[in-house]
Amino acid sequence: MKGMEPDGTQTGTRQADAEPRLSAAYWRLWWATGVSTAGDGAFAAAVALLAVTVTRDPRLVSVVSAATYLPWLLLSLPAGALVDRYDRAGLMRRAQAVQAVIAGVIALLAASGRIGVPTFAVMAFGLGACAVVSAGAAQAILPDLVAKPLLHRANGHQQTITTIGSQFLGPPIGGLLFAVTAALPFGMGAGSFALSAALLTPLPGRGPRQGGRPPTHPLHPPTRTAIADGLRWLARHRLLRTLAVLLGVNTFCGHLGNATLVLLATRTLGLDARGYGLLLAGAAVGSLLGGLTGARVISRAGELPALLTGLAVNVAVFIGIGLSPKAIVLGVLLSVNGFVVTLWNIVTVSLRQQVVPSEMLGRVNGVYRMLGWGLIPLGALAGGWMAHAFGLRAPYLVAGAVRGIALLTVTPALIRAIRGRKGSG
């Protein structure tokens, strides 16, 4: 029999009607994400624009993009071990504080006109290294702040604020500030990283559930052993292993095209710095819609249909970008791409947070993202060389074709793995 409140309300009914809420600690993380990604978006737009003022060679432009993502290949595994060993909120704060310093140095160099491609690439690598640690810690701490039934909603909110900051607000602001002077958007990036670190300061110290112990505690294995444990765990999980391999192919292809997107937009389609920023903001509309509606779409359609449909649309989008005759067509296609990529992120991030034990989440995420993002630098470099040899549209056409082949190859395994998971559940 249901309990009764003093006013006669049935306890069970009240509990059923009450919608579960996300915690205050989660919303602090959300605000910090919004602040840092806004500066990140301005920074990213300014990096591309500054790169093409330093050099017009697609190969050199792609070097800067490759340097930004190279840490995902080189540092994901040790960063994952750090995330499982140390306080995750503290790691995020320290990483973003270092990013603020690096961005400030770039602003000073840009103001003095003394920055070249080699210096730019080194600074980009440093920012990327901090991003590896910060992003890994953010994904790993989320299940400690959010109940499992709310993970899709929480990740949807995270995708939404990330999109608003990094694509909606940041790029047009970065383009406008860059038009005034090259140093301003980098200064904004430095300020945003510093403010985000400050917002994270009161966040409860969270670590793996076996955590709270010093790094030398006997239950903490050596770093090499910890990394090997993460590798073995992912290798034995068929679904996550399949998704990691597919992500690797897709991110390689994504940056095969996107490494020289700024050149396609400015040289082929005739956009200026402000127009390029607005193009990226227009592309963010789809990502924003994906973040706002993704959890409901996935709930109604199911994880597997959402993934497969999004991947198929993504193939068509990349081929369309390679053929786009006008900037507005390019913007629409980028917007569609943003929507389906956001669906993918909500499904796959939530899935890892649900099935991977908390004490392993940093290491498994590190392995997953090394496989999934480690090929980005190679894709960026290959895109630069391909654009130089065959034209700025060629990388997108090749990327679309390769993504299509990969999707056809992996679909049967993906269907079996997801159905097997549901059957075992």
PDB file of N, CA and C in Angstrom, residues 325-405:
ATOM      1  N   PRO A 325      28.121  24.406 -54.702  1.00  0.00           N
ATOM      2  CA  PRO A 325      28.464  25.520 -55.589  1.00  0.00           C
ATOM      3  C   PRO A 325      28.528  26.871 -54.887  1.00  0.00           C
ATOM      4  N   LYS A 326      27.851  27.006 -53.718  1.00  0.00           N
ATOM      5  CA  LYS A 326      27.759  28.296 -53.038  1.00  0.00           C
ATOM      6  C   LYS A 326      27.979  28.120 -51.546  1.00  0.00           C
ATOM      7  N   ALA A 327      28.318  29.232 -50.897  1.00  0.00           N
ATOM      8  CA  ALA A 327      28.577  29.200 -49.465  1.00  0.00           C
ATOM      9  C   ALA A 327      27.340  28.806 -48.672  1.00  0.00           C
ATOM     10  N   ILE A 328      26.143  29.239 -49.126  1.00  0.00           N
ATOM     11  CA  ILE A 328      24.932  28.920 -48.375  1.00  0.00           C
ATOM     12  C   ILE A 328      24.648  27.426 -48.409  1.00  0.00           C
ATOM     13  N   VAL A 329      24.942  26.769 -49.536  1.00  0.00           N
ATOM     14  CA  VAL A 329      24.772  25.311 -49.622  1.00  0.00           C
ATOM     15  C   VAL A 329      25.759  24.630 -48.679  1.00  0.00           C
ATOM     16  N   LEU A 330      26.979  25.129 -48.666  1.00  0.00           N
ATOM     17  CA  LEU A 330      27.982  24.582 -47.758  1.00  0.00           C
ATOM     18  C   LEU A 330      27.523  24.715 -46.315  1.00  0.00           C
ATOM     19  N   GLY A 331      26.955  25.875 -45.954  1.00  0.00           N
ATOM     20  CA  GLY A 331      26.477  26.085 -44.594  1.00  0.00           C
ATOM     21  C   GLY A 331      25.363  25.129 -44.211  1.00  0.00           C
ATOM     22  N   VAL A 332      24.416  24.894 -45.124  1.00  0.00           N
ATOM     23  CA  VAL A 332      23.309  23.974 -44.842  1.00  0.00           C
ATOM     24  C   VAL A 332      23.836  22.556 -44.626  1.00  0.00           C
ATOM     25  N   LEU A 333      24.751  22.132 -45.471  1.00  0.00           N
ATOM     26  CA  LEU A 333      25.308  20.777 -45.347  1.00  0.00           C
ATOM     27  C   LEU A 333      26.102  20.624 -44.055  1.00  0.00           C
ATOM     28  N   LEU A 334      26.844  21.643 -43.682  1.00  0.00           N
ATOM     29  CA  LEU A 334      27.562  21.593 -42.416  1.00  0.00           C
ATOM     30  C   LEU A 334      26.596  21.537 -41.234  1.00  0.00           C
ATOM     31  N   SER A 335      25.460  22.199 -41.363  1.00  0.00           N
ATOM     32  CA  SER A 335      24.453  22.170 -40.316  1.00  0.00           C
ATOM     33  C   SER A 335      23.864  20.770 -40.148  1.00  0.00           C
ATOM     34  N   VAL A 336      23.537  20.121 -41.260  1.00  0.00           N
ATOM     35  CA  VAL A 336      23.028  18.746 -41.209  1.00  0.00           C
ATOM     36  C   VAL A 336      24.076  17.824 -40.593  1.00  0.00           C
ATOM     37  N   ASN A 337      25.315  18.030 -40.982  1.00  0.00           N
ATOM     38  CA  ASN A 337      26.402  17.229 -40.424  1.00  0.00           C
ATOM     39  C   ASN A 337      26.486  17.408 -38.907  1.00  0.00           C
ATOM     40  N   GLY A 338      26.330  18.652 -38.440  1.00  0.00           N
ATOM     41  CA  GLY A 338      26.374  18.904 -37.006  1.00  0.00           C
ATOM     42  C   GLY A 338      25.284  18.167 -36.259  1.00  0.00           C
ATOM     43  N   PHE A 339      24.077  18.075 -36.837  1.00  0.00           N
ATOM     44  CA  PHE A 339      22.965  17.388 -36.179  1.00  0.00           C
ATOM     45  C   PHE A 339      23.275  15.907 -35.988  1.00  0.00           C
ATOM     46  N   VAL A 340      23.725  15.234 -37.053  1.00  0.00           N
ATOM     47  CA  VAL A 340      23.927  13.786 -36.958  1.00  0.00           C
ATOM     48  C   VAL A 340      25.167  13.450 -36.121  1.00  0.00           C
ATOM     49  N   VAL A 341      26.182  14.306 -36.159  1.00  0.00           N
ATOM     50  CA  VAL A 341      27.355  14.073 -35.309  1.00  0.00           C
ATOM     51  C   VAL A 341      26.977  14.192 -33.836  1.00  0.00           C
ATOM     52  N   THR A 342      26.095  15.137 -33.511  1.00  0.00           N
ATOM     53  CA  THR A 342      25.647  15.291 -32.133  1.00  0.00           C
ATOM     54  C   THR A 342      24.872  14.068 -31.669  1.00  0.00           C
ATOM     55  N   LEU A 343      24.016  13.513 -32.521  1.00  0.00           N
ATOM     56  CA  LEU A 343      23.317  12.272 -32.171  1.00  0.00           C
ATOM     57  C   LEU A 343      24.319  11.166 -31.848  1.00  0.00           C
ATOM     58  N   TRP A 344      25.322  11.020 -32.704  1.00  0.00           N
ATOM     59  CA  TRP A 344      26.354  10.018 -32.474  1.00  0.00           C
ATOM     60  C   TRP A 344      27.003  10.226 -31.099  1.00  0.00           C
ATOM     61  N   ASN A 345      27.359  11.468 -30.789  1.00  0.00           N
ATOM     62  CA  ASN A 345      28.039  11.745 -29.533  1.00  0.00           C
ATOM     63  C   ASN A 345      27.174  11.419 -28.324  1.00  0.00           C
ATOM     64  N   ILE A 346      25.901  11.791 -28.377  1.00  0.00           N
ATOM     65  CA  ILE A 346      25.014  11.522 -27.244  1.00  0.00           C
ATOM     66  C   ILE A 346      24.909  10.025 -27.002  1.00  0.00           C
ATOM     67  N   VAL A 347      24.716   9.254 -28.058  1.00  0.00           N
ATOM     68  CA  VAL A 347      24.566   7.800 -27.916  1.00  0.00           C
ATOM     69  C   VAL A 347      25.851   7.174 -27.389  1.00  0.00           C
ATOM     70  N   THR A 348      26.965   7.472 -28.034  1.00  0.00           N
ATOM     71  CA  THR A 348      28.194   6.751 -27.716  1.00  0.00           C
ATOM     72  C   THR A 348      28.806   7.182 -26.379  1.00  0.00           C
ATOM     73  N   VAL A 349      28.745   8.470 -26.057  1.00  0.00           N
ATOM     74  CA  VAL A 349      29.267   8.916 -24.766  1.00  0.00           C
ATOM     75  C   VAL A 349      28.431   8.344 -23.631  1.00  0.00           C
ATOM     76  N   SER A 350      27.104   8.402 -23.754  1.00  0.00           N
ATOM     77  CA  SER A 350      26.222   7.849 -22.722  1.00  0.00           C
ATOM     78  C   SER A 350      26.443   6.358 -22.565  1.00  0.00           C
ATOM     79  N   LEU A 351      26.641   5.678 -23.678  1.00  0.00           N
ATOM     80  CA  LEU A 351      26.865   4.233 -23.635  1.00  0.00           C
ATOM     81  C   LEU A 351      28.113   3.897 -22.831  1.00  0.00           C
ATOM     82  N   ARG A 352      29.215   4.602 -23.092  1.00  0.00           N
ATOM     83  CA  ARG A 352      30.440   4.334 -22.338  1.00  0.00           C
ATOM     84  C   ARG A 352      30.238   4.625 -20.854  1.00  0.00           C
ATOM     85  N   GLN A 353      29.545   5.700 -20.539  1.00  0.00           N
ATOM     86  CA  GLN A 353      29.324   6.050 -19.144  1.00  0.00           C
ATOM     87  C   GLN A 353      28.439   5.033 -18.432  1.00  0.00           C
ATOM     88  N   GLN A 354      27.587   4.342 -19.175  1.00  0.00           N
ATOM     89  CA  GLN A 354      26.695   3.344 -18.588  1.00  0.00           C
ATOM     90  C   GLN A 354      27.376   1.997 -18.362  1.00  0.00           C
ATOM     91  N   VAL A 355      28.202   1.565 -19.306  1.00  0.00           N
ATOM     92  CA  VAL A 355      28.689   0.180 -19.258  1.00  0.00           C
ATOM     93  C   VAL A 355      30.103   0.051 -18.687  1.00  0.00           C
ATOM     94  N   VAL A 356      30.884   1.130 -18.683  1.00  0.00           N
ATOM     95  CA  VAL A 356      32.261   1.028 -18.188  1.00  0.00           C
ATOM     96  C   VAL A 356      32.270   1.326 -16.692  1.00  0.00           C
ATOM     97  N   PRO A 357      32.896   0.470 -15.868  1.00  0.00           N
ATOM     98  CA  PRO A 357      32.983   0.753 -14.430  1.00  0.00           C
ATOM     99  C   PRO A 357      33.667   2.088 -14.169  1.00  0.00           C
ATOM    100  N   SER A 358      33.211   2.781 -13.124  1.00  0.00           N
ATOM    101  CA  SER A 358      33.741   4.116 -12.838  1.00  0.00           C
ATOM    102  C   SER A 358      35.258   4.113 -12.657  1.00  0.00           C
ATOM    103  N   GLU A 359      35.778   3.080 -11.992  1.00  0.00           N
ATOM    104  CA  GLU A 359      37.214   3.047 -11.732  1.00  0.00           C
ATOM    105  C   GLU A 359      38.038   2.769 -12.985  1.00  0.00           C
ATOM    106  N   MET A 360      37.356   2.375 -14.088  1.00  0.00           N
ATOM    107  CA  MET A 360      38.045   2.108 -15.354  1.00  0.00           C
ATOM    108  C   MET A 360      37.740   3.158 -16.410  1.00  0.00           C
ATOM    109  N   LEU A 361      36.831   4.092 -16.120  1.00  0.00           N
ATOM    110  CA  LEU A 361      36.277   4.941 -17.169  1.00  0.00           C
ATOM    111  C   LEU A 361      37.335   5.831 -17.814  1.00  0.00           C
ATOM    112  N   GLY A 362      38.250   6.377 -17.031  1.00  0.00           N
ATOM    113  CA  GLY A 362      39.287   7.228 -17.608  1.00  0.00           C
ATOM    114  C   GLY A 362      40.168   6.462 -18.578  1.00  0.00           C
ATOM    115  N   ARG A 363      40.598   5.251 -18.181  1.00  0.00           N
ATOM    116  CA  ARG A 363      41.487   4.471 -19.038  1.00  0.00           C
ATOM    117  C   ARG A 363      40.783   3.968 -20.294  1.00  0.00           C
ATOM    118  N   VAL A 364      39.556   3.469 -20.145  1.00  0.00           N
ATOM    119  CA  VAL A 364      38.822   2.981 -21.316  1.00  0.00           C
ATOM    120  C   VAL A 364      38.521   4.133 -22.263  1.00  0.00           C
ATOM    121  N   ASN A 365      38.126   5.281 -21.713  1.00  0.00           N
ATOM    122  CA  ASN A 365      37.922   6.462 -22.564  1.00  0.00           C
ATOM    123  C   ASN A 365      39.211   6.856 -23.269  1.00  0.00           C
ATOM    124  N   GLY A 366      40.345   6.734 -22.562  1.00  0.00           N
ATOM    125  CA  GLY A 366      41.617   7.065 -23.180  1.00  0.00           C
ATOM    126  C   GLY A 366      41.930   6.170 -24.368  1.00  0.00           C
ATOM    127  N   VAL A 367      41.711   4.865 -24.207  1.00  0.00           N
ATOM    128  CA  VAL A 367      41.939   3.932 -25.314  1.00  0.00           C
ATOM    129  C   VAL A 367      40.968   4.207 -26.449  1.00  0.00           C
ATOM    130  N   TYR A 368      39.695   4.397 -26.088  1.00  0.00           N
ATOM    131  CA  TYR A 368      38.650   4.642 -27.083  1.00  0.00           C
ATOM    132  C   TYR A 368      38.973   5.881 -27.906  1.00  0.00           C
ATOM    133  N   ARG A 369      39.378   6.948 -27.232  1.00  0.00           N
ATOM    134  CA  ARG A 369      39.627   8.201 -27.946  1.00  0.00           C
ATOM    135  C   ARG A 369      40.960   8.176 -28.680  1.00  0.00           C
ATOM    136  N   MET A 370      41.905   7.366 -28.198  1.00  0.00           N
ATOM    137  CA  MET A 370      43.131   7.220 -28.974  1.00  0.00           C
ATOM    138  C   MET A 370      42.820   6.553 -30.314  1.00  0.00           C
ATOM    139  N   LEU A 371      41.997   5.481 -30.267  1.00  0.00           N
ATOM    140  CA  LEU A 371      41.597   4.814 -31.499  1.00  0.00           C
ATOM    141  C   LEU A 371      40.710   5.719 -32.358  1.00  0.00           C
ATOM    142  N   GLY A 372      39.800   6.439 -31.681  1.00  0.00           N
ATOM    143  CA  GLY A 372      38.840   7.240 -32.411  1.00  0.00           C
ATOM    144  C   GLY A 372      39.371   8.561 -32.917  1.00  0.00           C
ATOM    145  N   TRP A 373      40.282   9.178 -32.160  1.00  0.00           N
ATOM    146  CA  TRP A 373      40.784  10.506 -32.526  1.00  0.00           C
ATOM    147  C   TRP A 373      42.247  10.497 -32.937  1.00  0.00           C
ATOM    148  N   GLY A 374      42.919   9.355 -32.732  1.00  0.00           N
ATOM    149  CA  GLY A 374      44.347   9.312 -33.011  1.00  0.00           C
ATOM    150  C   GLY A 374      44.701   9.499 -34.467  1.00  0.00           C
ATOM    151  N   LEU A 375      43.759   9.175 -35.366  1.00  0.00           N
ATOM    152  CA  LEU A 375      44.031   9.317 -36.799  1.00  0.00           C
ATOM    153  C   LEU A 375      43.727  10.718 -37.321  1.00  0.00           C
ATOM    154  N   ILE A 376      43.212  11.599 -36.473  1.00  0.00           N
ATOM    155  CA  ILE A 376      42.879  12.954 -36.915  1.00  0.00           C
ATOM    156  C   ILE A 376      44.101  13.681 -37.484  1.00  0.00           C
ATOM    157  N   PRO A 377      45.265  13.648 -36.811  1.00  0.00           N
ATOM    158  CA  PRO A 377      46.417  14.355 -37.411  1.00  0.00           C
ATOM    159  C   PRO A 377      46.783  13.818 -38.788  1.00  0.00           C
ATOM    160  N   LEU A 378      46.709  12.501 -38.953  1.00  0.00           N
ATOM    161  CA  LEU A 378      47.024  11.922 -40.260  1.00  0.00           C
ATOM    162  C   LEU A 378      45.987  12.351 -41.298  1.00  0.00           C
ATOM    163  N   GLY A 379      44.726  12.405 -40.885  1.00  0.00           N
ATOM    164  CA  GLY A 379      43.686  12.865 -41.806  1.00  0.00           C
ATOM    165  C   GLY A 379      43.895  14.305 -42.212  1.00  0.00           C
ATOM    166  N   ALA A 380      44.272  15.151 -41.234  1.00  0.00           N
ATOM    167  CA  ALA A 380      44.510  16.561 -41.544  1.00  0.00           C
ATOM    168  C   ALA A 380      45.673  16.728 -42.508  1.00  0.00           C
ATOM    169  N   LEU A 381      46.770  16.020 -42.255  1.00  0.00           N
ATOM    170  CA  LEU A 381      47.922  16.111 -43.147  1.00  0.00           C
ATOM    171  C   LEU A 381      47.598  15.571 -44.535  1.00  0.00           C
ATOM    172  N   ALA A 382      46.901  14.431 -44.582  1.00  0.00           N
ATOM    173  CA  ALA A 382      46.528  13.861 -45.881  1.00  0.00           C
ATOM    174  C   ALA A 382      45.604  14.804 -46.642  1.00  0.00           C
ATOM    175  N   GLY A 383      44.695  15.480 -45.903  1.00  0.00           N
ATOM    176  CA  GLY A 383      43.800  16.436 -46.559  1.00  0.00           C
ATOM    177  C   GLY A 383      44.549  17.614 -47.141  1.00  0.00           C
ATOM    178  N   GLY A 384      45.552  18.096 -46.423  1.00  0.00           N
ATOM    179  CA  GLY A 384      46.348  19.204 -46.949  1.00  0.00           C
ATOM    180  C   GLY A 384      47.083  18.824 -48.223  1.00  0.00           C
ATOM    181  N   TRP A 385      47.715  17.665 -48.229  1.00  0.00           N
ATOM    182  CA  TRP A 385      48.429  17.214 -49.425  1.00  0.00           C
ATOM    183  C   TRP A 385      47.472  16.948 -50.580  1.00  0.00           C
ATOM    184  N   MET A 386      46.305  16.356 -50.274  1.00  0.00           N
ATOM    185  CA  MET A 386      45.335  16.064 -51.328  1.00  0.00           C
ATOM    186  C   MET A 386      44.778  17.358 -51.923  1.00  0.00           C
ATOM    187  N   ALA A 387      44.481  18.338 -51.069  1.00  0.00           N
ATOM    188  CA  ALA A 387      43.982  19.622 -51.562  1.00  0.00           C
ATOM    189  C   ALA A 387      45.019  20.316 -52.427  1.00  0.00           C
ATOM    190  N   HIS A 388      46.288  20.209 -52.032  1.00  0.00           N
ATOM    191  CA  HIS A 388      47.364  20.824 -52.811  1.00  0.00           C
ATOM    192  C   HIS A 388      47.493  20.156 -54.185  1.00  0.00           C
ATOM    193  N   ALA A 389      47.340  18.831 -54.226  1.00  0.00           N
ATOM    194  CA  ALA A 389      47.565  18.094 -55.467  1.00  0.00           C
ATOM    195  C   ALA A 389      46.341  18.068 -56.383  1.00  0.00           C
ATOM    196  N   PHE A 390      45.130  17.964 -55.792  1.00  0.00           N
ATOM    197  CA  PHE A 390      43.941  17.730 -56.612  1.00  0.00           C
ATOM    198  C   PHE A 390      42.854  18.787 -56.470  1.00  0.00           C
ATOM    199  N   GLY A 391      43.083  19.805 -55.644  1.00  0.00           N
ATOM    200  CA  GLY A 391      42.095  20.858 -55.476  1.00  0.00           C
ATOM    201  C   GLY A 391      41.398  20.765 -54.129  1.00  0.00           C
ATOM    202  N   LEU A 392      40.795  21.870 -53.713  1.00  0.00           N
ATOM    203  CA  LEU A 392      40.235  21.982 -52.370  1.00  0.00           C
ATOM    204  C   LEU A 392      38.954  21.176 -52.179  1.00  0.00           C
ATOM    205  N   ARG A 393      38.302  20.748 -53.247  1.00  0.00           N
ATOM    206  CA  ARG A 393      37.081  19.960 -53.110  1.00  0.00           C
ATOM    207  C   ARG A 393      37.365  18.463 -52.979  1.00  0.00           C
ATOM    208  N   ALA A 394      38.510  18.025 -53.483  1.00  0.00           N
ATOM    209  CA  ALA A 394      38.814  16.589 -53.553  1.00  0.00           C
ATOM    210  C   ALA A 394      38.784  15.894 -52.193  1.00  0.00           C
ATOM    211  N   PRO A 395      39.325  16.484 -51.109  1.00  0.00           N
ATOM    212  CA  PRO A 395      39.323  15.755 -49.833  1.00  0.00           C
ATOM    213  C   PRO A 395      37.933  15.373 -49.349  1.00  0.00           C
ATOM    214  N   TYR A 396      36.948  16.246 -49.559  1.00  0.00           N
ATOM    215  CA  TYR A 396      35.592  15.923 -49.109  1.00  0.00           C
ATOM    216  C   TYR A 396      34.995  14.775 -49.915  1.00  0.00           C
ATOM    217  N   LEU A 397      35.236  14.740 -51.208  1.00  0.00           N
ATOM    218  CA  LEU A 397      34.699  13.659 -52.039  1.00  0.00           C
ATOM    219  C   LEU A 397      35.310  12.315 -51.640  1.00  0.00           C
ATOM    220  N   VAL A 398      36.612  12.308 -51.431  1.00  0.00           N
ATOM    221  CA  VAL A 398      37.273  11.068 -51.011  1.00  0.00           C
ATOM    222  C   VAL A 398      36.800  10.654 -49.619  1.00  0.00           C
ATOM    223  N   ALA A 399      36.670  11.619 -48.719  1.00  0.00           N
ATOM    224  CA  ALA A 399      36.226  11.315 -47.359  1.00  0.00           C
ATOM    225  C   ALA A 399      34.824  10.708 -47.357  1.00  0.00           C
ATOM    226  N   GLY A 400      33.918  11.252 -48.158  1.00  0.00           N
ATOM    227  CA  GLY A 400      32.570  10.707 -48.238  1.00  0.00           C
ATOM    228  C   GLY A 400      32.569   9.270 -48.744  1.00  0.00           C
ATOM    229  N   ALA A 401      33.375   8.996 -49.757  1.00  0.00           N
ATOM    230  CA  ALA A 401      33.442   7.644 -50.307  1.00  0.00           C
ATOM    231  C   ALA A 401      33.998   6.652 -49.281  1.00  0.00           C
ATOM    232  N   VAL A 402      35.062   7.032 -48.586  1.00  0.00           N
ATOM    233  CA  VAL A 402      35.657   6.132 -47.597  1.00  0.00           C
ATOM    234  C   VAL A 402      34.695   5.886 -46.445  1.00  0.00           C
ATOM    235  N   ARG A 403      33.999   6.927 -46.002  1.00  0.00           N
ATOM    236  CA  ARG A 403      33.014   6.753 -44.929  1.00  0.00           C
ATOM    237  C   ARG A 403      31.899   5.806 -45.352  1.00  0.00           C
ATOM    238  N   GLY A 404      31.476   5.902 -46.606  1.00  0.00           N
ATOM    239  CA  GLY A 404      30.440   5.002 -47.101  1.00  0.00           C
ATOM    240  C   GLY A 404      30.886   3.552 -47.085  1.00  0.00           C
ATOM    241  N   ILE A 405      32.109   3.305 -47.526  1.00  0.00           N
ATOM    242  CA  ILE A 405      32.644   1.939 -47.527  1.00  0.00           C
ATOM    243  C   ILE A 405      32.753   1.412 -46.093  1.00  0.00           C
TER     244      ILE A 405
END
